[in-house]
PDB file of C-alpha atoms in Angstrom:
ATOM      1  CA  MET A   1      -0.049  -0.033   0.043  1.00 46.00           C
ATOM      2  CA  SER A   2       1.444   3.338  -0.992  1.00 44.00           C
ATOM      3  CA  LYS A   3       1.336   6.040   1.751  1.00 48.00           C
ATOM      4  CA  ARG A   4       2.043   9.709   2.108  1.00 49.00           C
ATOM      5  CA  LEU A   5       1.684  12.233   4.988  1.00 50.00           C
ATOM      6  CA  ILE A   6       0.265  15.669   4.279  1.00 46.00           C
ATOM      7  CA  SER A   7      -0.058  18.471   6.894  1.00 48.00           C
ATOM      8  CA  LEU A   8      -2.973  20.905   6.469  1.00 52.00           C
ATOM      9  CA  HIS A   9      -3.514  23.908   8.682  1.00 50.00           C
ATOM     10  CA  VAL A  10      -6.953  25.556   8.335  1.00 54.00           C
ATOM     11  CA  HIS A  11      -8.949  28.182  10.172  1.00 56.00           C
ATOM     12  CA  THR A  12     -12.419  27.677  11.571  1.00 54.00           C
ATOM     13  CA  TRP A  13     -13.887  30.282   9.316  1.00 46.00           C
ATOM     14  CA  ARG A  14     -11.820  29.891   6.083  1.00 47.00           C
ATOM     15  CA  ASN A  15     -12.671  27.779   3.011  1.00 42.00           C
ATOM     16  CA  ARG A  16      -9.877  25.411   1.942  1.00 43.00           C
ATOM     17  CA  ARG A  17      -9.760  23.293  -1.300  1.00 42.00           C
ATOM     18  CA  ASN A  18      -7.129  20.838  -2.353  1.00 39.00           C
ATOM     19  CA  SER A  19      -7.856  17.964  -4.742  1.00 45.00           C
ATOM     20  CA  TRP A  20      -7.270  14.241  -4.949  1.00 49.00           C
ATOM     21  CA  LEU A  21      -7.061  13.162  -8.553  1.00 49.00           C
ATOM     22  CA  VAL A  22      -7.983   9.612  -9.185  1.00 52.00           C
ATOM     23  CA  GLU A  23      -8.023   8.202 -12.639  1.00 53.00           C
ATOM     24  CA  GLY A  24     -10.433   5.552 -13.785  1.00 54.00           C
ATOM     25  CA  ASN A  25     -13.504   3.961 -12.129  1.00 65.00           C
ATOM     26  CA  LEU A  26     -12.174   3.522  -8.607  1.00 77.00           C
ATOM     27  CA  GLN A  27     -13.839   3.892  -5.271  1.00 83.00           C
ATOM     28  CA  VAL A  28     -12.557   6.528  -2.822  1.00 88.00           C
ATOM     29  CA  SER A  29     -13.099   6.394   0.992  1.00 91.00           C
ATOM     30  CA  TRP A  30     -12.291   8.739   3.620  1.00 92.00           C
ATOM     31  CA  ILE A  31     -11.453   7.632   7.246  1.00 93.00           C
ATOM     32  CA  ARG A  32     -11.042   9.438  10.482  1.00 94.00           C
ATOM     33  CA  ARG A  33      -7.991   7.903  12.094  1.00 94.00           C
ATOM     34  CA  ARG A  34      -8.446   8.654  15.576  1.00 94.00           C
ATOM     35  CA  ASP A  35     -11.553   6.218  15.850  1.00 94.00           C
ATOM     36  CA  LEU A  36     -11.003   4.570  12.498  1.00 94.00           C
ATOM     37  CA  HIS A  37     -14.523   5.889  11.493  1.00 95.00           C
ATOM     38  CA  VAL A  38     -15.209   5.496   7.762  1.00 94.00           C
ATOM     39  CA  LEU A  39     -16.803   8.782   6.932  1.00 93.00           C
ATOM     40  CA  THR A  40     -17.587   8.247   3.272  1.00 92.00           C
ATOM     41  CA  VAL A  41     -17.282   5.523   0.511  1.00 92.00           C
ATOM     42  CA  GLY A  42     -17.692   6.880  -2.981  1.00 88.00           C
ATOM     43  CA  ARG A  43     -20.600   9.477  -2.549  1.00 87.00           C
ATOM     44  CA  PHE A  44     -22.238   7.765   0.351  1.00 91.00           C
ATOM     45  CA  THR A  45     -21.732   9.249   3.892  1.00 91.00           C
ATOM     46  CA  TYR A  46     -21.508   6.910   6.822  1.00 93.00           C
ATOM     47  CA  THR A  47     -21.780   9.366   9.815  1.00 93.00           C
ATOM     48  CA  SER A  48     -24.563  11.125  11.481  1.00 94.00           C
ATOM     49  CA  ASP A  49     -22.559  14.318  11.604  1.00 93.00           C
ATOM     50  CA  GLN A  50     -24.068  16.081   8.558  1.00 90.00           C
ATOM     51  CA  ARG A  51     -21.009  18.520   8.374  1.00 90.00           C
ATOM     52  CA  PHE A  52     -19.113  15.826   6.453  1.00 91.00           C
ATOM     53  CA  GLN A  53     -19.776  15.112   2.814  1.00 89.00           C
ATOM     54  CA  ALA A  54     -17.991  13.542  -0.143  1.00 87.00           C
ATOM     55  CA  ILE A  55     -17.964  15.625  -3.263  1.00 86.00           C
ATOM     56  CA  HIS A  56     -17.417  14.356  -6.686  1.00 82.00           C
ATOM     57  CA  MET A  57     -18.387  15.725 -10.031  1.00 80.00           C
ATOM     58  CA  ASP A  58     -19.579  13.574 -12.776  1.00 80.00           C
ATOM     59  CA  ASN A  59     -16.992  12.793 -15.573  1.00 77.00           C
ATOM     60  CA  SER A  60     -14.263  14.113 -13.194  1.00 76.00           C
ATOM     61  CA  ASP A  61     -11.348  12.435 -11.434  1.00 75.00           C
ATOM     62  CA  LEU A  62     -11.512  14.822  -8.536  1.00 80.00           C
ATOM     63  CA  TRP A  63     -12.623  13.667  -5.172  1.00 81.00           C
ATOM     64  CA  MET A  64     -13.149  15.772  -2.159  1.00 84.00           C
ATOM     65  CA  LEU A  65     -14.199  15.533   1.515  1.00 88.00           C
ATOM     66  CA  GLN A  66     -15.994  18.586   2.816  1.00 87.00           C
ATOM     67  CA  ILE A  67     -16.223  19.510   6.453  1.00 87.00           C
ATOM     68  CA  GLN A  68     -18.718  22.461   7.157  1.00 84.00           C
ATOM     69  CA  TYR A  69     -18.122  24.617  10.176  1.00 80.00           C
ATOM     70  CA  PRO A  70     -14.691  23.082  11.123  1.00 84.00           C
ATOM     71  CA  GLN A  71     -14.182  22.887  14.935  1.00 84.00           C
ATOM     72  CA  LYS A  72     -11.126  22.264  17.096  1.00 85.00           C
ATOM     73  CA  ARG A  73     -12.378  18.682  17.676  1.00 90.00           C
ATOM     74  CA  ASP A  74     -12.006  17.874  14.015  1.00 90.00           C
ATOM     75  CA  ALA A  75      -8.173  18.132  14.237  1.00 90.00           C
ATOM     76  CA  GLY A  76      -6.304  15.059  13.697  1.00 91.00           C
ATOM     77  CA  MET A  77      -5.336  12.518  11.110  1.00 91.00           C
ATOM     78  CA  TYR A  78      -7.482  11.608   8.087  1.00 91.00           C
ATOM     79  CA  GLU A  79      -6.847   8.924   5.419  1.00 90.00           C
ATOM     80  CA  CYS A  80      -7.967   8.961   1.894  1.00 88.00           C
ATOM     81  CA  GLN A  81      -7.920   5.452   0.426  1.00 89.00           C
ATOM     82  CA  VAL A  82      -8.395   4.373  -3.265  1.00 88.00           C
ATOM     83  CA  SER A  83      -9.422   0.938  -4.112  1.00 83.00           C
ATOM     84  CA  THR A  84      -6.486   0.019  -6.274  1.00 83.00           C
ATOM     85  CA  LEU A  85      -4.557  -3.288  -6.096  1.00 81.00           C
ATOM     86  CA  PRO A  86      -2.413  -2.546  -4.135  1.00 84.00           C
ATOM     87  CA  LYS A  87      -4.392   0.079  -2.381  1.00 84.00           C
ATOM     88  CA  ILE A  88      -3.281   3.783  -2.399  1.00 85.00           C
ATOM     89  CA  SER A  89      -3.590   5.845   0.809  1.00 87.00           C
ATOM     90  CA  ARG A  90      -2.840   9.384   1.722  1.00 87.00           C
ATOM     91  CA  PHE A  91      -2.718  10.501   5.298  1.00 88.00           C
ATOM     92  CA  ILE A  92      -3.684  14.163   6.110  1.00 86.00           C
ATOM     93  CA  ALA A  93      -2.737  15.799   9.400  1.00 87.00           C
ATOM     94  CA  LEU A  94      -5.435  18.445   9.950  1.00 88.00           C
ATOM     95  CA  ASN A  95      -4.793  21.387  12.461  1.00 86.00           C
ATOM     96  CA  VAL A  96      -7.775  23.497  13.049  1.00 85.00           C
ATOM     97  CA  ILE A  97      -6.791  27.112  13.988  1.00 83.00           C
ATOM     98  CA  VAL A  98      -9.122  29.356  16.018  1.00 84.00           C
ATOM     99  CA  SER A  99      -8.578  33.119  15.288  1.00 89.00           C
ATOM    100  CA  LYS A 100      -9.084  35.232  18.402  1.00 92.00           C
ATOM    101  CA  ALA A 101      -9.005  38.933  19.489  1.00 96.00           C
ATOM    102  CA  SER A 102      -7.167  40.174  22.463  1.00 96.00           C
ATOM    103  CA  ILE A 103      -7.507  43.669  24.172  1.00 97.00           C
ATOM    104  CA  ALA A 104      -4.403  44.943  25.791  1.00 94.00           C
ATOM    105  CA  GLY A 105      -4.625  45.885  29.520  1.00 90.00           C
ATOM    106  CA  GLY A 106      -7.401  43.491  30.440  1.00 80.00           C
ATOM    107  CA  PRO A 107      -9.254  42.050  32.063  1.00 94.00           C
ATOM    108  CA  THR A 108     -10.077  45.269  34.070  1.00 96.00           C
ATOM    109  CA  LEU A 109      -9.004  48.852  33.439  1.00 97.00           C
ATOM    110  CA  TYR A 110      -9.284  51.821  35.725  1.00 96.00           C
ATOM    111  CA  LEU A 111      -8.926  55.581  34.618  1.00 95.00           C
ATOM    112  CA  ASN A 112      -9.769  58.999  36.034  1.00 96.00           C
ATOM    113  CA  SER A 113     -12.925  60.936  34.903  1.00 95.00           C
ATOM    114  CA  GLY A 114     -11.964  63.336  32.152  1.00 94.00           C
ATOM    115  CA  SER A 115      -9.177  61.073  30.769  1.00 95.00           C
ATOM    116  CA  THR A 116      -9.314  59.466  27.245  1.00 95.00           C
ATOM    117  CA  LEU A 117     -10.140  55.931  27.142  1.00 97.00           C
ATOM    118  CA  ASN A 118      -7.774  54.206  24.847  1.00 97.00           C
ATOM    119  CA  LEU A 119      -8.315  50.487  24.048  1.00 98.00           C
ATOM    120  CA  THR A 120      -6.350  48.460  21.482  1.00 97.00           C
ATOM    121  CA  CYS A 121      -7.703  45.145  20.006  1.00 97.00           C
ATOM    122  CA  GLU A 122      -5.380  42.774  18.118  1.00 97.00           C
ATOM    123  CA  VAL A 123      -6.686  39.906  15.953  1.00 94.00           C
ATOM    124  CA  MET A 124      -4.395  36.987  16.200  1.00 90.00           C
ATOM    125  CA  GLU A 125      -3.987  33.838  14.253  1.00 85.00           C
ATOM    126  CA  SER A 126      -5.786  35.251  11.214  1.00 84.00           C
ATOM    127  CA  PRO A 127      -4.220  34.706   7.680  1.00 79.00           C
ATOM    128  CA  VAL A 128      -6.356  37.485   6.291  1.00 84.00           C
ATOM    129  CA  PRO A 129      -7.725  40.821   7.805  1.00 90.00           C
ATOM    130  CA  PRO A 130     -11.257  40.798   9.058  1.00 91.00           C
ATOM    131  CA  ASP A 131     -13.918  42.448   6.994  1.00 92.00           C
ATOM    132  CA  TYR A 132     -14.811  44.543  10.056  1.00 94.00           C
ATOM    133  CA  VAL A 133     -14.279  45.112  13.698  1.00 97.00           C
ATOM    134  CA  PHE A 134     -17.220  45.969  15.896  1.00 97.00           C
ATOM    135  CA  TRP A 135     -16.817  47.662  19.383  1.00 98.00           C
ATOM    136  CA  TYR A 136     -19.583  47.130  21.874  1.00 98.00           C
ATOM    137  CA  HIS A 137     -20.195  48.994  25.123  1.00 97.00           C
ATOM    138  CA  ASP A 138     -22.055  46.410  27.056  1.00 96.00           C
ATOM    139  CA  ALA A 139     -24.628  45.287  24.348  1.00 93.00           C
ATOM    140  CA  ARG A 140     -24.555  48.450  22.165  1.00 95.00           C
ATOM    141  CA  VAL A 141     -22.400  48.884  19.027  1.00 97.00           C
ATOM    142  CA  ILE A 142     -20.415  52.239  19.361  1.00 96.00           C
ATOM    143  CA  ASN A 143     -18.288  52.378  16.304  1.00 96.00           C
ATOM    144  CA  TYR A 144     -20.311  55.233  14.821  1.00 93.00           C
ATOM    145  CA  ASP A 145     -21.289  56.909  18.177  1.00 91.00           C
ATOM    146  CA  ILE A 146     -19.376  60.200  17.157  1.00 87.00           C
ATOM    147  CA  GLN A 147     -21.535  62.576  18.950  1.00 85.00           C
ATOM    148  CA  HIS A 148     -20.373  61.041  22.305  1.00 87.00           C
ATOM    149  CA  GLY A 149     -16.759  61.456  21.453  1.00 90.00           C
ATOM    150  CA  VAL A 150     -16.167  57.835  20.217  1.00 95.00           C
ATOM    151  CA  SER A 151     -13.467  57.226  17.521  1.00 95.00           C
ATOM    152  CA  VAL A 152     -12.479  54.041  16.118  1.00 96.00           C
ATOM    153  CA  GLN A 153      -9.309  53.432  13.881  1.00 95.00           C
ATOM    154  CA  THR A 154      -8.712  49.913  12.401  1.00 96.00           C
ATOM    155  CA  GLU A 155      -5.472  49.121  10.592  1.00 94.00           C
ATOM    156  CA  LYS A 156      -5.821  45.937   8.633  1.00 91.00           C
ATOM    157  CA  SER A 157      -2.538  43.808   8.231  1.00 85.00           C
ATOM    158  CA  PRO A 158      -1.466  40.266   9.013  1.00 80.00           C
ATOM    159  CA  ARG A 159      -1.967  41.331  12.677  1.00 87.00           C
ATOM    160  CA  THR A 160      -4.981  43.715  12.374  1.00 94.00           C
ATOM    161  CA  GLN A 161      -5.240  46.326  15.159  1.00 96.00           C
ATOM    162  CA  SER A 162      -8.383  48.281  16.035  1.00 97.00           C
ATOM    163  CA  ARG A 163      -8.215  51.269  18.510  1.00 97.00           C
ATOM    164  CA  LEU A 164     -11.100  52.634  20.451  1.00 98.00           C
ATOM    165  CA  LEU A 165     -10.847  56.331  21.707  1.00 97.00           C
ATOM    166  CA  ILE A 166     -13.357  57.957  23.885  1.00 96.00           C
ATOM    167  CA  ALA A 167     -12.319  61.544  24.737  1.00 93.00           C
ATOM    168  CA  ASN A 168     -13.321  63.061  28.159  1.00 93.00           C
ATOM    169  CA  ALA A 169     -14.588  59.736  29.639  1.00 95.00           C
ATOM    170  CA  GLN A 170     -17.124  59.898  32.318  1.00 95.00           C
ATOM    171  CA  PRO A 171     -18.399  57.463  34.912  1.00 96.00           C
ATOM    172  CA  HIS A 172     -21.334  56.629  32.680  1.00 95.00           C
ATOM    173  CA  ASP A 173     -18.783  55.319  30.286  1.00 96.00           C
ATOM    174  CA  SER A 174     -17.904  52.602  32.646  1.00 97.00           C
ATOM    175  CA  GLY A 175     -18.847  48.943  31.787  1.00 97.00           C
ATOM    176  CA  ASN A 176     -17.848  46.068  29.559  1.00 98.00           C
ATOM    177  CA  TYR A 177     -16.197  46.665  26.184  1.00 98.00           C
ATOM    178  CA  SER A 178     -15.992  43.970  23.552  1.00 98.00           C
ATOM    179  CA  CYS A 179     -13.965  43.801  20.553  1.00 97.00           C
ATOM    180  CA  VAL A 180     -15.764  41.604  17.846  1.00 97.00           C
ATOM    181  CA  PRO A 181     -13.900  40.935  14.366  1.00 95.00           C
ATOM    182  CA  SER A 182     -15.749  39.330  11.631  1.00 91.00           C
ATOM    183  CA  ASN A 183     -13.408  36.350  11.580  1.00 88.00           C
ATOM    184  CA  ALA A 184     -12.371  35.659  15.132  1.00 91.00           C
ATOM    185  CA  GLU A 185     -13.555  35.029  18.675  1.00 92.00           C
ATOM    186  CA  PRO A 186     -14.284  38.276  20.504  1.00 96.00           C
ATOM    187  CA  ALA A 187     -12.306  39.795  23.453  1.00 97.00           C
ATOM    188  CA  SER A 188     -13.682  41.916  26.445  1.00 97.00           C
ATOM    189  CA  ILE A 189     -12.385  44.316  29.034  1.00 98.00           C
ATOM    190  CA  VAL A 190     -14.184  45.827  32.123  1.00 98.00           C
ATOM    191  CA  VAL A 191     -13.573  49.550  32.387  1.00 98.00           C
ATOM    192  CA  HIS A 192     -14.038  51.676  35.585  1.00 97.00           C
ATOM    193  CA  VAL A 193     -14.143  55.460  35.059  1.00 96.00           C
ATOM    194  CA  LEU A 194     -13.302  57.001  38.481  1.00 95.00           C
ATOM    195  CA  ASN A 195     -14.928  60.109  39.963  1.00 87.00           C
ATOM    196  CA  GLY A 196     -12.460  60.464  42.855  1.00 72.00           C
ATOM    197  CA  GLU A 197     -12.784  56.712  44.038  1.00 66.00           C
ATOM    198  CA  ASN A 198      -9.833  54.563  45.040  1.00 62.00           C
ATOM    199  CA  PRO A 199      -9.181  51.965  42.392  1.00 59.00           C
ATOM    200  CA  ALA A 200      -7.810  49.611  45.023  1.00 55.00           C
ATOM    201  CA  ALA A 201     -11.071  49.763  47.133  1.00 51.00           C
ATOM    202  CA  MET A 202     -13.135  49.255  43.923  1.00 54.00           C
ATOM    203  CA  GLN A 203     -11.393  45.967  43.262  1.00 52.00           C
ATOM    204  CA  HIS A 204     -13.044  44.495  46.492  1.00 43.00           C
ATOM    205  CA  GLY A 205     -16.430  45.514  45.161  1.00 44.00           C
ATOM    206  CA  LYS A 206     -18.722  43.532  42.711  1.00 42.00           C
ATOM    207  CA  HIS A 207     -18.505  44.101  39.053  1.00 42.00           C
ATOM    208  CA  PRO A 208     -19.522  41.942  36.068  1.00 40.00           C
ATOM    209  CA  SER A 209     -16.822  39.738  34.831  1.00 39.00           C
ATOM    210  CA  ALA A 210     -15.462  40.054  31.367  1.00 37.00           C
ATOM    211  CA  ALA A 211     -16.237  36.552  30.591  1.00 35.00           C
ATOM    212  CA  MET A 212     -20.038  37.045  31.517  1.00 32.00           C
ATOM    213  CA  CYS A 213     -20.330  40.238  29.479  1.00 33.00           C
ATOM    214  CA  ALA A 214     -18.579  38.872  26.520  1.00 34.00           C
ATOM    215  CA  ARG A 215     -21.361  36.382  26.043  1.00 32.00           C
ATOM    216  CA  SER A 216     -23.897  39.052  25.852  1.00 31.00           C
ATOM    217  CA  ALA A 217     -22.257  40.742  22.888  1.00 31.00           C
ATOM    218  CA  PRO A 218     -23.536  39.644  19.514  1.00 30.00           C
ATOM    219  CA  PHE A 219     -21.154  37.544  17.526  1.00 28.00           C
ATOM    220  CA  THR A 220     -21.940  36.559  13.807  1.00 26.00           C
ATOM    221  CA  LEU A 221     -20.639  33.084  13.080  1.00 29.00           C
ATOM    222  CA  PHE A 222     -20.085  32.866   9.296  1.00 29.00           C
ATOM    223  CA  ALA A 223     -20.820  29.621   7.559  1.00 27.00           C
ATOM    224  CA  VAL A 224     -17.584  28.128   6.395  1.00 30.00           C
ATOM    225  CA  ALA A 225     -16.794  24.959   4.418  1.00 31.00           C
ATOM    226  CA  LEU A 226     -13.535  22.949   4.659  1.00 36.00           C
ATOM    227  CA  CYS A 227     -12.489  20.657   1.919  1.00 34.00           C
ATOM    228  CA  LEU A 228      -9.931  17.951   2.622  1.00 38.00           C
ATOM    229  CA  GLN A 229      -8.436  16.705  -0.473  1.00 37.00           C
ATOM    230  CA  VAL A 230      -5.173  15.166  -1.765  1.00 35.00           C
ATOM    231  CA  CYS A 231      -3.350  15.122  -5.145  1.00 35.00           C
ATOM    232  CA  SER A 232      -2.371  11.780  -6.505  1.00 39.00           C
ATOM    233  CA  ARG A 233      -2.430   9.876  -9.920  1.00 43.00           C
ATOM    234  CA  ARG A 234      -2.890   6.038 -10.197  1.00 43.00           C
ATOM    235  CA  ARG A 235       0.428   4.476 -10.687  1.00 44.00           C
TER     236      ARG A 235
END
């Protein structure tokens, strides 16, 4: 049996297509190696997980395994097997990368009333910049809240940064702030604008945690499709 190992790194939101070229009237099977589960044989699917699907176009030598909405648990080894004599197999090491945002200075920030609130969010582990980055104050989008002194500057690059500025911050600007990129998990920080209070004393008081507030911020999950395929010709 001919074998070959290929490493594949994909993101949870990104489409990926490689191809397995199989000449002739042959049967192609896809197997998940961690539990030896036969996912597909030909065009038939043998798993209750509807995210998996074999794709083959008529009169084509191209076979694909598609995984919709790839998740971290999908990482691992996959085998593509062709019914030749001897059999041909290709092994694929799949690593699923989750893009995420991070806000500098978290999880809690204190500043004096009248100061400028300056928050910087960085999008990490993302091969392409996000389409947008939304900022939330509690559950409200504030990107365009110019009349309240809000300014958002986003620089798209391999490490996209988005900066939120609020001039002359007041106690009513306190609360949870969330950075929500289009292609990454959000990040949150709890901000306290002090009006003569002692920050050390406030830390012993009760305030909503960043984790709890982050869950209240809307986050759009984009549908994605991941295709696992391999290139090979029958010998």
